């Protein structure tokens, strides 16, 4: 919203409000006008009905508040309108609280120390930094200098304005949408008002107001008019200036509408921050988009191209501005989701794939169909397609099942009982739902009708010794411990045995070398010759 | 005559195949459609474009799934072995500058008259504005 201009609402001339007359209520038209409505007499008026007159006559035409010339330096003709307009605006209490601050300073050519200051709220004054003197109205000797300066800046201003318009076009559209939503109630009231206004059409002033009202309403609703306005902005600008000089009724310009939108936003408790907040942070957009993906139960194992058509319809699809970002978020989400699904799958108890097939057999197998026929008939069933069970197995189970269904129920039951007795991994802890695969995947179990086999299995489980499993487990642990101890002891003994052998061998070797040395030292009368002459003895000794 | 290995007679694929099975089937159907599409009025190379495109998409899908850990290494290898994806193309994607390569034909310089690559390997920044090409240069 452009804040550089003073926005004069039509009611800016209304003095601080005196209390309303009883029965009257205050409303704001979609255009931002304040109007007053009397529920009992169904009358509405622009003029504020105050308490002392008590009753506003029906015939009194709604009076448009005196048009104020624009106070922007670009718009006005002279210098004496530069009064701060805050004081006049009772409505904009929020903005009233904030002190006005200078926004731009420009040196006035040919009048050196003086600066031309524009405030944030669009007021202008001149300031002399040397003497620290500020004046709302310029002295006569400066007027010419300022006027020439403004002529130059007007061109710049227009250029800037055009750029800004383009930038804020999107934002404005969004605000309009919001406004259209918010206005619906008030629009009804306004319609009511304008109907009544028809009756009092002889007054020219009321005509003027009505025209403006409808023009503004159109401007609010239809974008085309907006853009038309934008296009011939300059033309309109000149026209407006002429009209201002004439002192005629003020046309609504974009600035007015913008200001009115701002006022509405305030009424609905939306600050500037809220309006700007429409452009969400990218994180929020991503979160919203992920929300969409979760809600629509998009498969993370699929591709973007496949899933995209499902989500285009949803409003949250536009939470992210570009498809590139959407794809990125989709990819991230897929990764997260896959991780979640993987974790869930790991926790899930794995079911033998054969069980599903056997259940399917129980339901659909009949002796009337041969295996190839059965296979052809049900080839699309998931149980028949599951790759975990081979076709060979399937055929075997089918033939076996059919063969068993042809026998009597008694033989099938006795077969099952025999099988149960033979099975060892069934314990008391098992129930019908979690039977070991040695039973659940056995054709003897499946061949008995469900209710009968449940009875048989349950009674068998009850007949099993109590806590056999637990005792076994305890015994198992003890046995294992003892065995480990024994193993360890044996290993230690073996080690000790080898060690002692090593030591003995070492001692033997030592003794032998000692003997050799002793013999060598034992030199007799013959001296060393004795060793040479008696080779027999040494050789004998060496051999030993 | 060698035995015909139908789907039911084969060894089952590794775990996790059922997750991606539907998407792969869709690619398979698309490929069949592209193969059977009429060729009238098309150039010789033009006929192959959709084939390359679908092949690229499928390889990309499988590679992405592997990177996202949607499929295990075992299954990934099985898919490559069974020609669901093009391992040579995926190998190129691992090289710097070839991250988005659309097909191996595009970098095969021996097949072109001037020993150059395909136009889709030219970065968008280098291309004149009139040329509209969906490039596969990694900088795009």
XYZ file of C-alpha atoms in Angstrom:
684
model
C 0.000 0.000 0.000
C 1.387 3.319 -0.961
C 2.122 5.334 2.100
C 3.787 8.253 0.469
C 0.564 10.100 -0.180
C -1.868 11.701 2.118
C -5.087 9.856 1.610
C -8.045 11.901 2.153
C -11.028 9.865 2.931
C -14.254 11.614 2.188
C -15.009 11.847 5.850
C -11.746 13.485 6.778
C -13.592 16.713 7.226
C -15.851 15.255 9.905
C -14.997 16.607 13.340
C -14.296 14.225 16.238
C -17.547 12.337 16.505
C -20.282 13.568 18.768
C -22.542 10.803 20.083
C -25.081 9.385 17.639
C -28.754 9.979 17.969
C -30.603 7.002 19.479
C -31.611 4.335 16.964
C -28.879 5.238 14.498
C -26.026 2.951 13.743
C -22.727 3.715 12.108
C -21.535 1.734 9.081
C -18.863 1.871 6.540
C -19.611 1.426 2.891
C -17.304 -0.780 0.810
C -15.755 2.345 -0.546
C -14.742 3.465 2.905
C -17.459 6.035 3.399
C -19.050 6.251 6.750
C -22.792 6.277 6.677
C -25.536 6.072 9.225
C -28.548 3.888 9.250
C -31.771 4.067 11.181
C -33.230 0.593 11.503
C -36.759 1.634 12.408
C -37.379 4.168 9.667
C -35.034 2.294 7.280
C -33.281 5.470 6.343
C -29.616 6.016 5.755
C -27.584 9.131 5.421
C -24.055 10.313 5.090
C -24.470 13.130 7.563
C -23.918 12.175 11.118
C -27.147 12.385 13.055
C -26.180 13.848 16.410
C -28.184 13.619 19.588
C -29.694 17.158 20.013
C -31.673 17.275 16.757
C -32.846 13.806 17.794
C -34.321 12.950 14.421
C -32.815 13.505 11.045
C -35.511 14.319 8.578
C -36.003 11.757 5.872
C -35.943 14.293 3.116
C -32.490 15.501 3.972
C -30.159 14.477 1.229
C -26.897 12.790 2.071
C -24.271 15.395 1.874
C -20.892 14.648 0.534
C -18.274 16.043 2.819
C -16.429 18.975 1.373
C -13.853 17.797 -1.084
C -10.342 18.466 0.041
C -7.644 19.217 -2.419
C -4.823 16.735 -2.426
C -1.949 17.657 -0.252
C 0.727 15.951 -2.175
C 3.164 18.423 -3.637
C 2.667 16.776 -7.012
C -1.029 17.352 -6.952
C -1.615 20.690 -5.435
C -1.292 24.089 -6.926
C -0.087 26.158 -4.002
C 1.739 25.853 -0.734
C -0.794 26.632 1.859
C -2.366 23.172 2.144
C 0.489 21.597 3.918
C -1.123 21.281 7.281
C -0.590 17.920 8.905
C -3.741 16.058 8.103
C -3.520 13.789 11.101
C -5.521 16.034 13.263
C -8.459 15.741 10.939
C -8.521 12.007 10.831
C -10.354 10.610 13.744
C -10.619 7.210 12.191
C -7.050 6.339 11.638
C -6.253 6.089 15.271
C -3.506 3.587 14.706
C -1.620 5.871 12.431
C -2.308 8.786 14.668
C -0.311 7.138 17.398
C 2.796 6.985 15.292
C 4.697 10.239 15.027
C 5.179 11.505 11.507
C 8.762 11.335 10.332
C 10.572 12.967 7.448
C 11.000 10.617 4.523
C 12.838 12.534 1.856
C 14.837 15.705 1.928
C 15.694 17.687 -1.153
C 17.721 20.807 -1.375
C 15.847 23.646 -2.986
C 17.880 24.992 -5.873
C 18.827 28.672 -5.708
C 17.856 28.870 -2.059
C 20.776 27.081 -0.517
C 20.226 26.309 3.163
C 16.554 25.477 2.693
C 15.455 21.880 2.334
C 12.174 20.622 0.983
C 11.045 17.787 3.275
C 8.375 15.191 2.598
C 7.202 13.215 5.573
C 6.176 9.583 5.654
C 2.558 10.582 5.716
C 2.931 12.827 2.772
C 3.051 16.196 4.435
C 5.542 18.652 3.103
C 7.358 21.513 4.710
C 10.533 23.438 4.264
C 13.376 23.347 6.680
C 16.462 25.412 7.206
C 19.147 23.277 8.869
C 21.284 26.302 9.704
C 18.744 28.220 11.658
C 16.795 25.041 12.508
C 13.703 26.735 11.270
C 10.779 24.817 9.815
C 7.825 26.272 7.991
C 4.665 24.675 6.732
C 4.152 27.474 4.247
C 7.048 28.749 2.262
C 7.816 32.445 2.240
C 7.132 34.221 -1.059
C 10.780 34.480 -2.068
C 11.153 30.673 -2.011
C 7.901 29.823 -3.766
C 9.264 30.158 -7.282
C 12.306 28.043 -6.557
C 10.205 25.287 -5.073
C 7.753 25.331 -7.934
C 10.467 24.917 -10.530
C 11.998 22.114 -8.511
C 8.708 20.299 -8.314
C 8.102 20.465 -12.003
C 11.286 18.507 -12.479
C 10.557 16.027 -9.756
C 7.046 15.456 -11.020
C 8.410 13.640 -14.041
C 10.624 11.474 -11.887
C 7.790 10.798 -9.556
C 5.577 9.574 -12.345
C 8.239 7.272 -13.598
C 8.786 5.839 -10.173
C 5.070 5.519 -9.663
C 4.706 3.490 -12.808
C 7.404 1.065 -11.732
C 5.950 0.700 -8.309
C 2.533 0.024 -9.723
C 3.793 -2.847 -11.752
C 5.548 -4.321 -8.750
C 2.594 -4.042 -6.478
C 0.038 -5.258 -9.004
C 0.094 -8.776 -7.611
C -0.156 -7.671 -4.041
C -3.047 -5.433 -4.824
C -4.955 -8.229 -6.512
C -4.546 -10.361 -3.487
C -5.785 -7.593 -1.266
C -8.761 -7.143 -3.481
C -9.676 -10.752 -3.122
C -9.418 -10.488 0.574
C -11.439 -7.346 0.540
C -14.113 -8.879 -1.655
C -14.506 -11.595 0.930
C -14.598 -9.211 3.840
C -16.990 -6.826 2.190
C -19.839 -9.122 1.419
C -21.936 -8.139 4.388
C -21.335 -4.486 4.033
C -22.057 -4.613 0.378
C -25.558 -5.739 1.156
C -26.063 -2.759 3.333
C -24.624 -0.498 0.722
C -27.005 -1.889 -1.862
C -29.837 -1.173 0.459
C -28.619 2.328 0.846
C -28.323 3.013 -2.852
C -31.854 1.795 -3.442
C -33.136 4.327 -1.058
C -30.955 6.894 -2.556
C -32.818 6.501 -5.834
C -35.822 8.193 -4.354
C -33.911 11.266 -3.441
C -32.249 11.590 -6.787
C -33.314 15.189 -7.480
C -30.382 16.497 -5.521
C -27.347 16.833 -7.726
C -24.952 16.287 -4.880
C -26.370 12.898 -4.036
C -26.045 11.956 -7.683
C -22.427 12.796 -7.579
C -21.838 10.716 -4.534
C -23.670 7.778 -5.963
C -21.701 7.874 -9.135
C -18.529 7.898 -7.209
C -19.702 5.108 -4.995
C -20.528 2.866 -7.883
C -17.357 3.823 -9.690
C -15.330 2.898 -6.684
C -17.230 -0.330 -6.292
C -16.497 -1.218 -9.862
C -12.916 -0.338 -9.340
C -12.869 -2.680 -6.398
C -14.451 -5.537 -8.194
C -13.289 -5.454 -11.740
C -9.650 -5.541 -12.551
C -10.169 -4.187 -16.040
C -11.131 -0.817 -14.848
C -8.116 -0.819 -12.664
C -5.800 -1.406 -15.516
C -7.525 1.119 -17.703
C -6.936 3.608 -15.004
C -3.326 2.675 -14.882
C -2.851 3.030 -18.565
C -4.167 6.509 -18.929
C -2.753 7.552 -15.645
C -1.106 10.618 -16.987
C -4.171 11.837 -18.778
C -6.252 11.378 -15.736
C -3.676 13.109 -13.680
C -3.925 16.267 -15.738
C -7.678 16.156 -15.714
C -7.647 15.817 -12.001
C -5.439 18.772 -11.552
C -7.787 20.856 -13.583
C -10.701 19.720 -11.531
C -8.888 20.476 -8.346
C -8.424 24.001 -9.426
C -12.083 24.251 -10.217
C -12.881 22.914 -6.779
C -15.301 20.347 -8.180
C -16.007 16.948 -6.671
C -12.983 14.723 -6.308
C -12.767 11.604 -8.443
C -11.630 8.449 -6.744
C -8.126 7.584 -7.733
C -6.162 4.503 -7.017
C -4.603 6.113 -4.051
C -7.964 6.679 -2.484
C -8.973 3.140 -3.107
C -5.711 1.946 -1.725
C -6.225 4.031 1.331
C -9.723 2.685 1.752
C -8.432 -0.847 1.486
C -5.967 0.012 4.167
C -8.708 1.353 6.367
C -10.742 -1.796 5.843
C -7.775 -3.929 6.711
C -7.442 -1.977 9.909
C -11.087 -2.518 10.685
C -10.629 -6.241 10.379
C -7.643 -6.155 12.606
C -5.099 -6.640 9.882
C -1.991 -4.605 10.232
C 0.539 -3.863 7.529
C 2.484 -6.860 8.751
C -0.462 -9.164 8.075
C -0.909 -7.879 4.586
C 2.750 -8.244 3.830
C 2.690 -11.641 5.498
C 0.641 -12.963 2.602
C 3.897 -13.926 0.950
C 4.626 -16.830 3.175
C 8.047 -17.884 4.218
C 9.300 -20.679 1.948
C 9.316 -23.072 4.881
C 5.635 -22.519 5.532
C 4.872 -23.100 1.885
C 6.851 -26.312 1.925
C 5.077 -27.476 5.064
C 1.717 -26.688 3.563
C 2.638 -28.557 0.425
C 3.772 -31.563 2.429
C 0.476 -31.418 4.250
C -1.249 -31.657 0.905
C 0.855 -34.666 -0.042
C 0.005 -36.385 3.212
C -3.700 -35.641 2.944
C -4.117 -36.896 -0.598
C -2.278 -40.108 0.251
C 0.211 -39.679 -2.509
C 2.439 -42.692 -2.971
C 6.079 -41.899 -2.231
C 7.059 -44.738 -4.540
C 5.510 -43.021 -7.526
C 6.821 -40.332 -9.837
C 6.015 -36.634 -9.911
C 4.416 -36.930 -13.346
C 2.026 -39.593 -12.125
C 1.026 -37.879 -8.920
C 0.868 -34.293 -10.111
C -2.661 -34.452 -11.611
C -4.033 -35.537 -8.238
C -2.828 -32.455 -6.431
C -3.291 -29.702 -8.982
C -6.886 -29.250 -7.943
C -6.011 -28.580 -4.335
C -5.574 -24.971 -3.194
C -2.396 -25.784 -1.348
C -0.729 -26.662 -4.621
C 0.019 -22.965 -5.073
C 1.602 -22.676 -1.646
C 4.875 -22.915 -3.516
C 5.389 -20.525 -6.411
C 7.321 -22.654 -8.893
C 7.077 -26.198 -10.135
C 10.765 -26.620 -9.554
C 10.285 -25.955 -5.852
C 7.278 -28.243 -5.772
C 9.279 -31.036 -7.306
C 12.041 -30.494 -4.801
C 9.641 -30.599 -1.880
C 7.932 -33.657 -3.353
C 11.266 -35.402 -3.605
C 12.156 -34.546 -0.011
C 8.781 -35.649 1.195
C 9.121 -38.955 -0.657
C 12.380 -39.646 1.077
C 10.936 -38.903 4.504
C 7.822 -40.906 3.833
C 9.759 -43.891 2.525
C 11.844 -43.906 5.688
C 8.667 -43.886 7.795
C 7.078 -46.686 5.795
C 10.250 -48.718 5.984
C 10.376 -48.410 9.761
C 6.721 -49.423 9.996
C 7.329 -52.430 7.785
C 10.187 -53.590 9.935
C 8.014 -53.484 13.024
C 5.235 -55.400 11.330
C 5.095 -59.115 12.003
C 5.993 -60.966 8.878
C 3.344 -63.338 7.675
C 4.155 -66.400 5.731
C 3.198 -65.704 2.099
C 1.805 -69.207 1.790
C -0.902 -68.514 4.356
C -2.620 -66.000 2.090
C -2.627 -68.500 -0.742
C -3.980 -71.293 1.433
C -6.760 -69.059 2.689
C -7.576 -68.257 -0.892
C -7.659 -71.968 -1.708
C -10.008 -72.612 1.159
C -12.449 -70.088 -0.266
C -12.229 -70.819 -3.966
C -10.869 -74.277 -4.682
C -13.442 -76.791 -5.869
C -13.010 -80.341 -7.134
C -14.824 -79.233 -10.280
C -11.823 -77.351 -11.605
C -8.520 -78.819 -12.665
C -5.460 -76.895 -11.712
C -4.958 -75.178 -15.128
C -8.584 -74.110 -15.126
C -8.387 -72.825 -11.607
C -5.186 -70.994 -12.421
C -6.669 -69.369 -15.493
C -9.836 -68.389 -13.717
C -8.106 -66.634 -10.829
C -4.942 -65.415 -12.508
C -5.663 -61.797 -11.594
C -6.053 -62.421 -7.871
C -3.195 -61.056 -5.772
C -2.858 -64.380 -3.969
C -2.262 -66.073 -7.309
C 0.203 -63.433 -8.476
C 2.365 -63.282 -5.385
C 5.872 -64.061 -6.532
C 6.936 -65.323 -3.123
C 5.091 -68.585 -3.688
C 6.259 -70.489 -6.724
C 3.843 -71.818 -9.245
C 5.010 -75.313 -8.545
C 4.100 -74.990 -4.894
C 0.764 -73.531 -5.773
C -0.054 -76.454 -7.974
C 1.078 -78.949 -5.379
C -1.035 -77.321 -2.680
C -4.039 -77.181 -4.964
C -3.883 -80.827 -5.958
C -3.282 -81.915 -2.394
C -6.143 -79.797 -1.131
C -8.561 -81.110 -3.739
C -7.515 -84.681 -2.995
C -8.174 -84.134 0.686
C -11.537 -82.471 0.224
C -12.674 -85.607 -1.529
C -12.108 -87.696 1.621
C -14.512 -87.775 4.569
C -14.329 -85.174 7.280
C -13.442 -87.762 9.949
C -10.326 -88.893 8.170
C -9.276 -85.292 7.670
C -9.753 -84.573 11.366
C -7.821 -87.598 12.447
C -5.059 -86.619 10.056
C -4.934 -83.186 11.637
C -4.800 -84.666 15.149
C -1.953 -86.932 14.155
C -0.136 -84.035 12.641
C -0.624 -81.912 15.751
C 0.873 -84.630 17.898
C 3.845 -84.905 15.615
C 4.507 -81.172 15.594
C 7.010 -80.078 18.229
C 7.112 -76.287 17.975
C 3.558 -75.849 19.203
C 3.448 -74.627 22.796
C 0.831 -73.577 25.260
C 1.547 -69.950 24.447
C 0.315 -70.294 20.905
C -3.220 -69.385 19.963
C -5.302 -69.893 16.862
C -4.051 -66.609 15.448
C -0.345 -67.249 15.789
C 0.201 -70.837 14.922
C 3.658 -71.850 13.804
C 4.043 -72.263 10.037
C 4.442 -75.998 10.454
C 0.719 -76.069 11.231
C -0.707 -72.980 9.552
C 0.903 -73.815 6.227
C 0.033 -77.463 6.331
C -2.594 -78.752 3.993
C -3.960 -81.115 6.665
C -4.824 -78.074 8.776
C -6.429 -76.193 5.906
C -8.399 -79.187 4.666
C -10.520 -79.366 7.829
C -13.368 -76.823 7.886
C -12.547 -73.765 9.914
C -14.814 -74.187 12.966
C -13.887 -77.839 13.412
C -10.173 -77.300 13.109
C -10.246 -74.379 15.514
C -11.857 -76.612 18.128
C -9.349 -79.371 17.555
C -6.340 -77.096 17.726
C -7.584 -75.291 20.807
C -8.238 -78.504 22.686
C -4.834 -79.772 21.664
C -3.146 -76.625 22.908
C -4.988 -76.930 26.217
C -3.823 -80.481 26.585
C -0.180 -79.442 26.242
C 1.867 -79.448 29.489
C 1.729 -76.149 31.298
C 4.664 -73.815 31.088
C 6.616 -76.467 29.352
C 8.118 -73.836 27.264
C 9.263 -71.677 30.149
C 10.729 -74.606 32.098
C 12.472 -75.748 29.017
C 13.850 -72.302 28.509
C 15.201 -72.165 32.092
C 16.682 -75.625 31.797
C 18.121 -74.702 28.471
C 19.910 -71.724 29.915
C 21.342 -73.799 32.787
C 22.476 -76.512 30.456
C 24.046 -74.050 28.168
C 25.909 -72.450 31.035
C 27.181 -75.801 32.290
C 28.248 -76.835 28.872
C 30.087 -73.601 28.353
C 31.856 -74.107 31.688
C 32.850 -77.638 30.792
C 34.103 -76.560 27.425
C 36.159 -73.857 29.003
C 37.668 -76.225 31.551
C 38.585 -78.718 28.885
C 40.227 -75.987 26.864
C 42.227 -74.848 29.901
C 43.330 -78.427 30.662
C 44.444 -78.898 27.114
C 46.412 -75.716 27.272
C 48.076 -76.746 30.526
C 48.977 -80.135 29.071
C 50.620 -78.563 26.072
C 52.478 -76.099 28.264
C 53.869 -78.808 30.556
C 54.970 -80.793 27.521
C 56.736 -77.740 26.158
C 58.558 -77.215 29.451
C 59.632 -80.882 29.640
C 60.945 -80.750 26.121
C 62.917 -77.619 26.909
C 64.447 -79.182 30.027
C 65.459 -82.283 28.064
C 67.186 -80.167 25.432
C 69.011 -78.206 28.094
C 70.199 -81.359 29.825
C 71.548 -82.736 26.568
C 73.567 -79.659 25.765
C 74.982 -79.650 29.286
C 76.088 -83.245 28.843
C 77.776 -82.412 25.565
C 79.646 -79.531 27.125
C 80.711 -81.709 30.053
C 82.078 -84.348 27.686
C 83.896 -81.761 25.687
C 85.511 -80.349 28.798
C 86.575 -83.816 29.934
C 90.042 -83.835 28.319
C 92.214 -86.796 29.439
C 95.951 -87.540 29.126
C 95.771 -87.820 25.408
C 94.356 -84.360 25.107
C 92.337 -83.520 22.086
C 93.634 -86.641 20.357
C 91.535 -88.689 22.675
C 88.513 -87.197 20.988
C 89.879 -87.959 17.555
C 91.068 -91.442 18.416
C 87.913 -92.581 19.946
C 85.389 -91.676 17.280
C 83.483 -94.830 18.065
C 82.389 -93.644 21.444
C 81.273 -90.174 20.315
C 79.447 -91.458 17.286
C 77.698 -93.957 19.500
C 76.832 -91.191 21.877
C 75.592 -88.897 19.123
C 73.416 -91.564 17.742
C 71.842 -92.167 21.069
C 14.357 -75.086 -27.449
C 15.196 -73.306 -24.211
C 12.546 -73.304 -21.509
C 10.324 -70.253 -21.492
C 10.702 -68.420 -18.244
C 7.388 -66.851 -17.435
C 6.936 -64.514 -14.538
C 5.442 -67.188 -12.354
C 8.208 -69.670 -12.951
C 11.043 -67.285 -12.213
C 12.752 -66.880 -8.907
C 10.890 -64.153 -7.041
C 12.427 -60.657 -7.180
C 14.062 -59.304 -3.997
C 11.979 -57.705 -1.263
C 10.515 -54.310 -1.976
C 9.766 -54.986 -5.604
C 6.042 -54.864 -4.934
C 6.398 -51.214 -3.813
C 7.668 -50.040 -7.172
C 5.920 -52.629 -9.287
C 2.981 -50.421 -10.251
C 5.149 -47.543 -11.399
C 7.352 -49.876 -13.407
C 4.289 -51.394 -15.005
C 3.149 -47.950 -16.009
C 6.500 -47.282 -17.632
C 6.254 -50.608 -19.392
C 2.858 -49.734 -20.807
C 4.067 -46.320 -21.885
C 6.993 -47.923 -23.625
C 4.716 -50.363 -25.422
C 2.530 -47.487 -26.577
C 5.552 -45.590 -27.818
C 6.832 -48.628 -29.661
C 3.508 -49.187 -31.369
C 2.840 -45.542 -32.166
C 2.451 -44.778 -35.894
C 5.563 -43.549 -37.625
C 3.999 -41.830 -40.632
C 5.381 -38.392 -41.331
C 8.138 -38.746 -38.785
C 11.831 -38.666 -39.393
C 13.895 -41.717 -38.665
C 15.397 -40.264 -35.542
C 12.211 -38.668 -34.427
C 10.594 -42.043 -33.963
C 13.157 -42.908 -31.323
C 12.733 -39.804 -29.231
C 9.847 -41.046 -27.078
C 11.664 -44.340 -26.597
C 14.741 -42.570 -25.290
C 12.590 -40.332 -23.152
C 10.758 -43.146 -21.439
C 13.945 -45.108 -21.018
C 15.508 -42.076 -19.371
C 12.533 -41.545 -17.085
C 12.527 -45.147 -15.968
C 16.258 -45.195 -15.309
C 15.971 -41.941 -13.412
C 13.106 -43.268 -11.361
C 15.009 -46.379 -10.337
C 18.187 -44.463 -9.601
C 16.294 -41.903 -7.543
C 14.534 -44.627 -5.620
C 17.877 -46.181 -4.866
C 19.288 -42.847 -3.687
C 16.232 -42.229 -1.516
C 16.680 -45.720 -0.105
C 13.278 -46.700 -1.355
C 14.824 -49.866 -2.758
C 17.639 -51.946 -1.409
C 20.982 -52.437 -3.091
C 19.999 -56.005 -3.783
C 16.813 -55.005 -5.558
C 18.629 -52.239 -7.431
C 21.149 -54.703 -8.759
C 18.375 -57.094 -9.674
C 16.577 -54.340 -11.586
C 19.724 -53.442 -13.473
C 20.386 -57.073 -14.259
C 16.853 -57.468 -15.548
C 17.175 -54.367 -17.699
C 14.613 -52.216 -15.982
C 17.177 -49.398 -16.027
C 20.161 -48.565 -18.187
C 23.285 -49.028 -16.038
C 25.521 -47.266 -18.569
C 23.375 -44.155 -18.485
C 23.266 -44.201 -14.695
C 27.030 -44.545 -14.659
C 27.264 -41.313 -16.656
C 25.038 -39.472 -14.188
C 27.625 -40.090 -11.530
C 30.154 -38.051 -13.489
C 30.452 -34.347 -12.952
C 28.795 -32.396 -15.747
C 26.621 -35.296 -16.803
C 24.171 -35.248 -13.902
C 21.184 -34.697 -16.130
C 22.281 -36.467 -19.299
C 19.218 -37.507 -21.257
C 20.647 -40.323 -23.331
C 23.971 -41.822 -24.273
C 23.398 -40.975 -27.898
C 23.681 -37.279 -27.062
C 27.336 -37.562 -26.087
C 28.268 -39.993 -28.838
C 30.395 -37.710 -31.009
C 31.371 -40.372 -33.528
C 27.925 -40.467 -35.005
C 27.811 -36.786 -35.922
C 29.222 -35.146 -39.013
C 31.408 -32.650 -37.166
C 32.332 -34.740 -34.173
C 30.131 -32.721 -31.865
C 27.615 -33.601 -29.185
C 23.862 -33.137 -29.379
C 22.447 -29.625 -29.120
C 20.823 -30.500 -25.834
C 24.268 -30.658 -24.260
C 24.736 -26.930 -24.912
C 24.047 -24.861 -21.796
C 21.109 -22.515 -22.079
C 23.325 -19.535 -21.357
C 25.379 -20.261 -24.464
C 22.387 -20.704 -26.718
C 20.856 -17.915 -28.777
C 17.451 -16.858 -27.575
C 15.617 -18.064 -30.679
C 16.739 -21.657 -30.186
C 14.279 -23.494 -28.014
C 15.738 -26.760 -26.813
C 15.007 -28.723 -23.675
C 18.609 -29.136 -22.757
C 20.170 -31.702 -20.478
C 23.284 -29.732 -19.577
C 23.822 -29.927 -15.850
C 24.046 -26.149 -15.542
C 20.492 -25.576 -16.744
